[in-house]
Structures are given as structure tokens and as C-alpha cells.
Short mmCIF file of C-alpha atoms in Angstrom, two decimals:
data_model
loop_
_atom_site.label_atom_id
_atom_site.label_comp_id
_atom_site.label_asym_id
_atom_site.label_seq_id
_atom_site.Cartn_x
_atom_site.Cartn_y
_atom_site.Cartn_z
CA UNK A 32 3.30 2.63 55.68
CA UNK A 33 1.53 4.93 57.75
CA UNK A 34 0.31 8.69 57.90
CA UNK A 35 1.13 10.84 54.86
CA UNK A 36 2.06 9.42 51.62
CA UNK A 37 5.06 10.73 49.78
CA UNK A 38 4.49 12.35 46.27
CA UNK A 39 5.86 10.53 43.28
CA UNK A 40 7.05 12.21 40.12
CA UNK A 41 4.80 10.54 37.60
CA UNK A 42 0.82 11.13 37.31
CA UNK A 43 -0.87 7.68 37.84
CA UNK A 44 -3.65 8.91 35.18
CA UNK A 45 -1.40 9.23 32.32
CA UNK A 46 -2.36 7.25 29.27
CA UNK A 47 -5.87 6.67 30.31
CA UNK A 48 -8.83 7.11 28.07
CA UNK A 49 -11.90 8.19 30.02
CA UNK A 50 -16.08 8.22 29.59
CA UNK A 51 -18.69 9.45 31.58
CA UNK A 52 -21.45 6.87 32.40
CA UNK A 53 -24.80 8.79 31.38
CA UNK A 54 -27.49 6.13 31.53
CA UNK A 55 -27.65 2.31 33.10
CA UNK A 56 -30.13 -0.10 31.86
CA UNK A 57 -32.22 -0.83 34.89
CA UNK A 58 -32.75 -4.57 36.29
CA UNK A 59 -35.40 -6.48 34.31
CA UNK A 60 -38.39 -7.15 36.49
CA UNK A 61 -38.94 -10.69 37.39
CA UNK A 62 -42.89 -11.26 37.51
CA UNK A 63 -42.56 -14.77 37.62
CA UNK A 64 -41.02 -14.95 41.20
CA UNK A 65 -38.05 -17.03 39.91
CA UNK A 66 -34.84 -17.38 41.47
CA UNK A 67 -33.51 -14.26 40.20
CA UNK A 68 -35.05 -12.36 43.03
CA UNK A 69 -31.90 -11.45 44.25
CA UNK A 70 -30.92 -7.85 45.42
CA UNK A 71 -30.61 -5.35 42.19
CA UNK A 72 -26.54 -4.74 43.16
CA UNK A 73 -26.30 -8.62 43.19
CA UNK A 74 -27.56 -9.16 39.58
CA UNK A 75 -25.81 -5.76 38.59
CA UNK A 76 -22.43 -7.33 39.53
CA UNK A 77 -23.24 -10.26 37.72
CA UNK A 78 -24.00 -8.40 34.58
CA UNK A 79 -20.43 -6.83 34.80
CA UNK A 80 -18.44 -10.46 35.03
CA UNK A 81 -18.34 -10.97 31.52
CA UNK A 82 -17.31 -7.51 30.69
CA UNK A 83 -14.48 -7.56 33.22
CA UNK A 84 -13.47 -10.85 32.16
CA UNK A 85 -12.98 -9.63 28.58
CA UNK A 86 -11.29 -6.48 30.27
CA UNK A 87 -8.60 -8.76 31.81
CA UNK A 88 -7.89 -10.55 28.63
CA UNK A 89 -7.56 -7.12 26.65
CA UNK A 90 -5.39 -5.24 29.13
CA UNK A 91 -2.94 -8.06 30.32
CA UNK A 92 0.60 -8.51 29.87
CA UNK A 93 0.01 -11.59 28.15
CA UNK A 94 -1.61 -9.90 25.42
CA UNK A 95 1.37 -7.58 24.97
CA UNK A 96 -0.17 -4.57 26.86
CA UNK A 97 2.20 -2.72 28.99
CA UNK A 98 0.75 -0.92 31.91
CA UNK A 99 -2.89 -2.06 30.94
CA UNK A 100 -5.46 -0.98 33.81
CA UNK A 101 -9.03 -0.42 34.40
CA UNK A 102 -10.67 2.45 36.57
CA UNK A 103 -14.00 3.65 37.99
CA UNK A 104 -14.78 6.42 40.08
CA UNK A 105 -17.85 7.66 41.70
CA UNK A 106 -17.52 11.70 42.05
CA UNK A 107 -19.57 14.20 43.66
CA UNK A 108 -17.82 17.36 43.35
CA UNK A 109 -17.89 20.40 45.91
CA UNK A 110 -21.06 22.47 45.42
CA UNK A 111 -22.56 19.86 43.16
CA UNK A 112 -25.74 17.89 43.84
CA UNK A 113 -25.41 15.39 40.93
CA UNK A 114 -22.91 12.44 40.58
CA UNK A 115 -20.41 11.87 37.91
CA UNK A 116 -19.50 7.97 37.37
CA UNK A 117 -16.28 7.69 35.37
CA UNK A 118 -14.92 4.60 33.50
CA UNK A 119 -11.31 4.57 32.44
CA UNK A 120 -8.84 2.12 30.62
CA UNK A 121 -5.25 2.24 29.73
CA UNK A 122 -4.22 2.67 26.92
CA UNK A 123 -7.90 2.61 25.96
CA UNK A 124 -11.26 1.08 27.07
CA UNK A 125 -11.15 -2.66 26.77
CA UNK A 126 -14.55 -3.10 24.93
CA UNK A 127 -15.68 -1.82 21.30
CA UNK A 128 -18.03 1.04 21.62
CA UNK A 129 -20.49 2.60 18.87
CA UNK A 130 -22.02 6.04 18.56
CA UNK A 131 -25.60 6.22 18.71
CA UNK A 132 -27.54 7.19 15.58
CA UNK A 133 -29.70 9.91 17.15
CA UNK A 134 -26.84 11.11 19.63
CA UNK A 135 -23.69 10.87 18.01
CA UNK A 136 -21.84 12.10 21.20
CA UNK A 137 -23.05 9.34 23.27
CA UNK A 138 -21.44 5.86 22.84
CA UNK A 139 -22.79 2.36 24.10
CA UNK A 140 -20.65 0.05 26.28
CA UNK A 141 -21.26 -3.33 27.75
CA UNK A 142 -20.61 -1.96 31.29
CA UNK A 143 -23.36 -3.33 31.65
CA UNK A 144 -24.75 -4.17 28.44
CA UNK A 145 -26.67 -1.21 27.10
CA UNK A 146 -25.12 1.52 29.18
CA UNK A 147 -24.70 4.96 27.55
CA UNK A 148 -21.31 7.06 28.06
CA UNK A 149 -19.85 10.22 26.65
CA UNK A 150 -15.97 11.01 26.36
CA UNK A 151 -14.25 12.79 28.84
CA UNK A 152 -10.50 14.18 28.19
CA UNK A 153 -8.04 13.01 30.52
CA UNK A 154 -7.10 16.48 31.53
CA UNK A 155 -10.55 17.24 32.53
CA UNK A 156 -10.63 13.96 34.84
CA UNK A 157 -7.32 14.80 36.25
CA UNK A 158 -8.46 18.13 37.25
CA UNK A 159 -11.50 16.82 38.74
CA UNK A 160 -10.00 14.44 40.84
CA UNK A 161 -7.53 16.82 42.02
CA UNK A 162 -10.27 19.09 43.32
CA UNK A 163 -9.99 16.57 46.27
CA UNK A 164 -7.01 17.61 48.41
CA UNK A 165 -7.00 14.49 50.61
CA UNK A 166 -7.26 10.65 49.78
CA UNK A 167 -7.43 7.76 52.16
CA UNK A 168 -6.24 4.23 50.99
CA UNK A 169 -8.61 1.19 51.71
CA UNK A 170 -7.01 -2.28 52.16
CA UNK A 171 -8.64 -5.76 51.59
CA UNK A 172 -8.01 -9.39 52.34
CA UNK A 173 -9.69 -12.64 51.64
CA UNK A 174 -11.30 -13.86 54.67
CA UNK A 175 -13.32 -17.23 54.73
CA UNK A 176 -15.28 -15.96 58.10
CA UNK A 177 -17.44 -13.79 55.70
CA UNK A 178 -20.25 -15.60 53.92
CA UNK A 179 -18.94 -16.41 50.48
CA UNK A 180 -20.77 -17.58 47.23
CA UNK A 181 -21.93 -20.84 48.83
CA UNK A 182 -23.68 -19.42 51.80
CA UNK A 183 -26.92 -20.78 52.79
CA UNK A 184 -30.32 -19.42 51.41
CA UNK A 185 -31.28 -16.43 53.34
CA UNK A 186 -28.14 -16.11 55.07
CA UNK A 187 -27.19 -12.29 55.08
CA UNK A 188 -23.76 -10.83 56.00
CA UNK A 189 -24.99 -7.48 57.00
CA UNK A 190 -23.00 -5.52 54.53
CA UNK A 191 -24.19 -3.35 51.72
CA UNK A 192 -26.61 -0.58 50.80
CA UNK A 193 -23.71 1.44 49.11
CA UNK A 194 -25.97 3.33 46.60
CA UNK A 195 -28.09 4.75 49.73
CA UNK A 196 -25.00 5.92 51.53
CA UNK A 197 -23.44 7.48 48.76
CA UNK A 198 -26.65 9.26 47.77
CA UNK A 199 -27.18 10.88 51.56
CA UNK A 200 -23.35 11.64 51.89
CA UNK A 201 -23.25 15.13 53.43
CA UNK A 202 -19.83 15.95 51.99
CA UNK A 203 -18.26 16.13 48.61
CA UNK A 204 -16.43 12.78 48.01
CA UNK A 205 -14.86 10.38 45.48
CA UNK A 206 -14.87 6.64 45.60
CA UNK A 207 -12.00 5.38 43.25
CA UNK A 208 -11.01 1.68 42.34
CA UNK A 209 -8.13 1.09 39.88
CA UNK A 210 -7.19 -2.44 38.65
CA UNK A 211 -4.58 -3.98 36.77
CA UNK A 212 -4.61 -7.44 35.54
CA UNK A 213 -2.45 -9.93 37.45
CA UNK A 214 0.29 -11.69 35.34
CA UNK A 215 -0.66 -15.57 35.29
CA UNK A 216 2.69 -16.35 36.65
CA UNK A 217 1.90 -14.14 39.83
CA UNK A 218 -1.55 -16.15 40.21
CA UNK A 219 0.28 -19.68 39.72
CA UNK A 220 3.08 -18.45 42.34
CA UNK A 221 0.52 -17.66 45.14
CA UNK A 222 -1.34 -21.19 44.36
CA UNK A 223 2.09 -23.05 44.67
CA UNK A 224 2.89 -21.11 47.86
CA UNK A 225 -0.66 -22.27 49.20
CA UNK A 226 -0.25 -26.13 47.91
CA UNK A 227 3.10 -25.95 50.03
CA UNK A 228 1.87 -24.71 53.18
CA UNK A 229 -1.63 -26.10 53.73
CA UNK A 230 -0.64 -29.69 54.36
CA UNK A 231 1.46 -28.57 57.17
CA UNK A 232 -1.15 -26.21 58.59
CA UNK A 233 -3.59 -29.19 58.39
CA UNK A 234 -1.28 -31.09 60.96
CA UNK A 235 -1.27 -28.01 63.32
CA UNK A 236 -4.87 -27.57 64.50
CA UNK A 237 -3.99 -27.37 68.14
CA UNK A 238 -5.93 -24.13 68.57
CA UNK A 239 -8.89 -22.04 67.31
CA UNK A 240 -6.29 -19.77 65.69
CA UNK A 241 -4.53 -22.61 63.71
CA UNK A 242 -8.10 -23.72 62.37
CA UNK A 243 -9.29 -20.29 61.40
CA UNK A 244 -5.82 -19.82 59.67
CA UNK A 245 -6.27 -23.10 57.77
CA UNK A 246 -9.83 -22.44 56.91
CA UNK A 247 -8.64 -19.05 55.34
CA UNK A 248 -5.90 -20.69 53.25
CA UNK A 249 -8.15 -23.47 51.90
CA UNK A 250 -10.93 -20.95 50.92
CA UNK A 251 -8.28 -18.92 49.23
CA UNK A 252 -6.78 -21.66 47.34
CA UNK A 253 -10.34 -22.51 46.21
CA UNK A 254 -11.09 -19.03 45.06
CA UNK A 255 -7.83 -18.79 43.16
CA UNK A 256 -8.43 -21.74 41.44
CA UNK A 257 -11.75 -20.75 40.48
CA UNK A 258 -10.57 -17.62 39.08
CA UNK A 259 -7.84 -18.79 37.04
CA UNK A 260 -9.74 -19.19 33.64
CA UNK A 261 -11.06 -15.58 34.27
CA UNK A 262 -8.07 -13.85 35.35
CA UNK A 263 -7.45 -12.00 38.68
CA UNK A 264 -6.65 -8.31 39.45
CA UNK A 265 -4.35 -6.16 41.44
CA UNK A 266 -6.64 -3.70 43.01
CA UNK A 267 -6.49 -0.48 44.77
CA UNK A 268 -9.54 1.29 46.59
CA UNK A 269 -9.27 4.94 47.67
CA UNK A 270 -11.82 7.59 48.85
CA UNK A 271 -11.21 11.33 48.55
CA UNK A 272 -12.59 14.21 50.20
CA UNK A 273 -11.88 18.00 51.41
CA UNK A 274 -9.50 17.19 54.31
CA UNK A 275 -7.89 13.87 55.97
CA UNK A 276 -10.64 13.73 58.52
CA UNK A 277 -13.36 13.51 55.87
CA UNK A 278 -11.34 11.24 53.71
CA UNK A 279 -11.04 8.69 56.64
CA UNK A 280 -14.66 8.81 57.40
CA UNK A 281 -15.99 8.52 53.76
CA UNK A 282 -13.47 5.48 53.75
CA UNK A 283 -14.61 4.03 56.57
CA UNK A 284 -18.45 4.42 55.76
CA UNK A 285 -18.19 3.30 52.05
CA UNK A 286 -16.00 0.21 52.80
CA UNK A 287 -18.73 -0.97 55.53
CA UNK A 288 -21.54 -0.15 52.98
CA UNK A 289 -19.72 -2.03 49.78
CA UNK A 290 -21.66 -4.74 48.62
CA UNK A 291 -19.50 -7.67 49.50
CA UNK A 292 -22.38 -9.83 50.99
CA UNK A 293 -21.65 -12.62 48.62
CA UNK A 294 -17.87 -12.45 48.77
CA UNK A 295 -15.40 -13.71 51.35
CA UNK A 296 -13.36 -10.35 51.68
CA UNK A 297 -13.02 -7.94 54.24
CA UNK A 298 -12.55 -4.21 53.10
CA UNK A 299 -11.21 -1.47 55.53
CA UNK A 300 -9.67 1.99 55.66
CA UNK A 301 -5.85 2.26 56.41
CA UNK A 302 -4.19 5.25 58.55
CA UNK A 303 -2.80 6.36 55.13
CA UNK A 304 -3.78 9.68 53.65
CA UNK A 305 -2.22 12.19 51.10
CA UNK A 306 -2.62 13.60 47.85
CA UNK A 307 -4.02 11.32 44.86
CA UNK A 308 -0.92 10.56 43.28
CA UNK A 309 0.66 9.60 46.39
CA UNK A 310 -1.78 7.40 47.89
CA UNK A 311 -2.07 5.50 44.27
CA UNK A 312 1.67 4.52 44.90
CA UNK A 313 1.44 3.27 48.56
CA UNK A 314 2.17 -0.13 49.27
CA UNK A 315 1.05 -1.18 52.59
CA UNK A 316 0.30 -4.25 54.57
CA UNK A 317 -1.29 -3.96 57.89
CA UNK A 318 -1.60 -6.95 60.28
CA UNK A 319 -5.10 -8.11 60.56
CA UNK A 320 -6.38 -5.84 58.14
CA UNK A 321 -5.18 -6.65 54.68
CA UNK A 322 -3.04 -4.85 52.22
CA UNK A 323 -3.02 -2.24 49.38
CA UNK A 324 -2.94 -3.08 46.69
CA UNK A 325 -4.48 -6.32 46.91
CA UNK A 326 -5.15 -9.43 44.62
CA UNK A 327 -8.93 -9.99 43.89
CA UNK A 328 -11.16 -11.76 41.90
CA UNK A 329 -13.32 -10.63 38.89
CA UNK A 330 -16.24 -10.97 41.33
CA UNK A 331 -14.79 -8.80 43.72
CA UNK A 332 -13.94 -6.10 41.40
CA UNK A 333 -17.46 -6.22 39.67
CA UNK A 334 -18.63 -5.49 43.18
CA UNK A 335 -16.32 -2.61 43.99
CA UNK A 336 -16.53 -0.91 40.67
CA UNK A 337 -20.00 -1.27 39.56
CA UNK A 338 -22.68 1.38 38.53
CA UNK A 339 -25.65 2.29 40.89
CA UNK A 340 -28.42 -0.25 41.03
CA UNK A 341 -30.92 2.92 41.69
CA UNK A 342 -31.26 6.19 39.83
CA UNK A 343 -29.11 9.06 41.19
CA UNK A 344 -28.87 12.47 40.50
CA UNK A 345 -26.69 12.70 37.29
CA UNK A 346 -27.34 8.87 36.47
CA UNK A 347 -30.32 8.09 34.45
CA UNK A 348 -31.90 4.31 34.82
CA UNK A 349 -33.29 3.40 31.28
CA UNK A 350 -35.61 0.51 31.23
CA UNK A 351 -34.43 -1.86 28.35
CA UNK A 352 -37.27 -2.98 26.03
CA UNK A 353 -38.55 -6.40 26.41
CA UNK A 354 -39.13 -6.81 22.81
CA UNK A 355 -37.05 -7.36 19.73
CA UNK A 356 -36.75 -4.07 17.89
CA UNK A 357 -34.43 -5.38 15.03
CA UNK A 358 -35.54 -3.72 11.67
CA UNK A 359 -36.92 -6.53 9.32
CA UNK A 360 -34.99 -6.44 5.90
CA UNK A 361 -37.34 -8.43 4.11
CA UNK A 362 -38.91 -6.43 1.03
CA UNK A 363 -42.35 -7.46 1.87
CA UNK A 364 -45.90 -5.47 1.64
CA UNK A 365 -46.79 -3.68 4.68
CA UNK A 366 -47.18 -0.40 6.79
CA UNK A 367 -44.16 1.60 7.69
CA UNK A 368 -44.74 2.79 11.26
CA UNK A 369 -41.43 4.49 11.91
CA UNK A 370 -37.35 4.24 11.87
CA UNK A 371 -35.67 2.57 14.80
CA UNK A 372 -32.97 4.98 15.82
CA UNK A 373 -31.16 3.20 18.93
CA UNK A 374 -31.67 -0.27 20.58
#
């Protein structure tokens, strides 16, 4: 589908519970010069993997949840300098949260572990997103031609710097990612289809096109097999702005800036634009550019729907304490120094 998307009757945000991210734990410093001297965004995505694996299990059809979904949005409203980072889950957030002793309005969530959030009413989030009149859909496809997790040391893909581009975007914008756990049967069907076609593709390597097609199919089979224990997702990525031209340019810039350096995926904007509810209902496949929605691994979702790795207006980075602050319970003599309020 191209051009303007049609307007469906039902709001795709119905049934979500939303929270706003207030503070994110910063990356611990590695003073030893060890192997975790990876880019901050890469370590940030790794810290989300367990949380999203748990979310996939909690929101999946196999566990009895109908229409379970996860959502994250970066939002800078018209006239605002600060950002809002919004997390959502349907029918609820997939993780247990607990209020802080010192600030009852704040909750602690494991996205990443130690993040602080506050509740946002569904109606407020709906109004906030609807202030952006035009949205552009983004399409993705797995592509083994991009360096994947097994890339050689020091091999760079040239993609990234999402946080920097978002911080300096001149116009109001939203980067919206929604994801639904893919039923296990759909994953098994895709694996079975690849198993059927790969042997025949190996016998037809008469051109470079055939060899690339085989390489992509084999890489996709390995990725899905590796992802099976952790679950896969049906993902949509949208960019919203003040008009169609700005929505498309925002989508193109942020697709190119997405932190996919370690993932064998290609992400690009499509020609489709429209209001939010319409673009969220689009099903489109573009030759050579992928499709929307698309099937993605948990690693891919973590890269697309991650909090910032740097402090931005409206989002605080908090340094986690490098020592144990669990109150001792033993009734031993000593000097009381104070009371632990929060971890």
C-alpha cells in the first residue's frame, strides 16, 4: 500500500497501560579496560534482553493473553524542549513494579533494571500522540549483507548515533515502536518454509543474485532458530511529525541512525503516511525494502525500543551505587548512621 493510509474504526491504543520513564541507570564504568568496553547503546540493549524475553512470555497467546502488546515511544511535543519516553503494555505492563519508599508516585521497573517511571493515563497518551497529525511507516527486513553478531572485532557498520540525532532534531517528532509476541506456530511455519527452500537454493548458485539470496535465507534460518527459546515479535515502527514531509524526513533520519550495528537487519521508511490509527493498521510489503509489520528477534526489538544511553532533557541518567545497600537485620550493637530509603 502506498500514499495515504485509510482510517480504521478502532483505536490501536485501546487497552494499554502507560508509564513515563523518568530516570535510567547509567552504564557502569569499566575501569579495568575489559571486554565490556562496548558502545553504551550496545550494553543498554543487552540490559533489555531479559526484560523483553519476560515480556514476550507474559504477553503471548500461549499464556492465555489475547492481543498482548508492548509499546515504546520517544516524544518531543511541539513547543517543548524536553523529551517524554513512554512505555506501554496491553493489557498491562509485563513486569512487576513497586513504588519507591521516598516517592510513592514513582515506580521501579526492570527496563533496564533500576529504571524509574510514573503512571500516565491512557487518554493523556492518546491525546499526546494525536498532536502529531502525520505519521510515516517504516519497513524492515533481515539482511545478511549487514554485519551481524559474529562480525569481526573492530568491524563497524556505519549505522548508529540515534541519541545524538534525536537530541538535535529541529522539529517536533515521535519515534513509536509497537510489538506483539509472535505465536510459536508462525515461527515454526517460517522455519519449515526455509527448510524446504534452502536445499533447492543451494543447487541454483549460477549468479551473484542467487548466492546472495541463499546467504540471506541461511542467515535468517540461523537467527530464527537461535531466537526460538526467547520468542520473536511482530513489530511496527512509525515516525510522527507536523506534516507528511517532516514525517518522512524524520523516519528516514532515525531509521538511518538506529543502533543496528550488530544486527543483520535493514530498516527504511516507506511511502505510506497518514494519521496514527491508520498507519498502525497498514500491512505493506515493498520489493527490496522489507515489510511492515515485520518479524523481529528480541535483540532487534531491544535495539529499536531502548532508552537513551546519554542524558537528555526530561530524562535523567542516575549512577547506580557500586556497593551493597541492603539494610542489615541482625540485632548487633553499633552506631546507626541513617535509613535506606531506596536502592
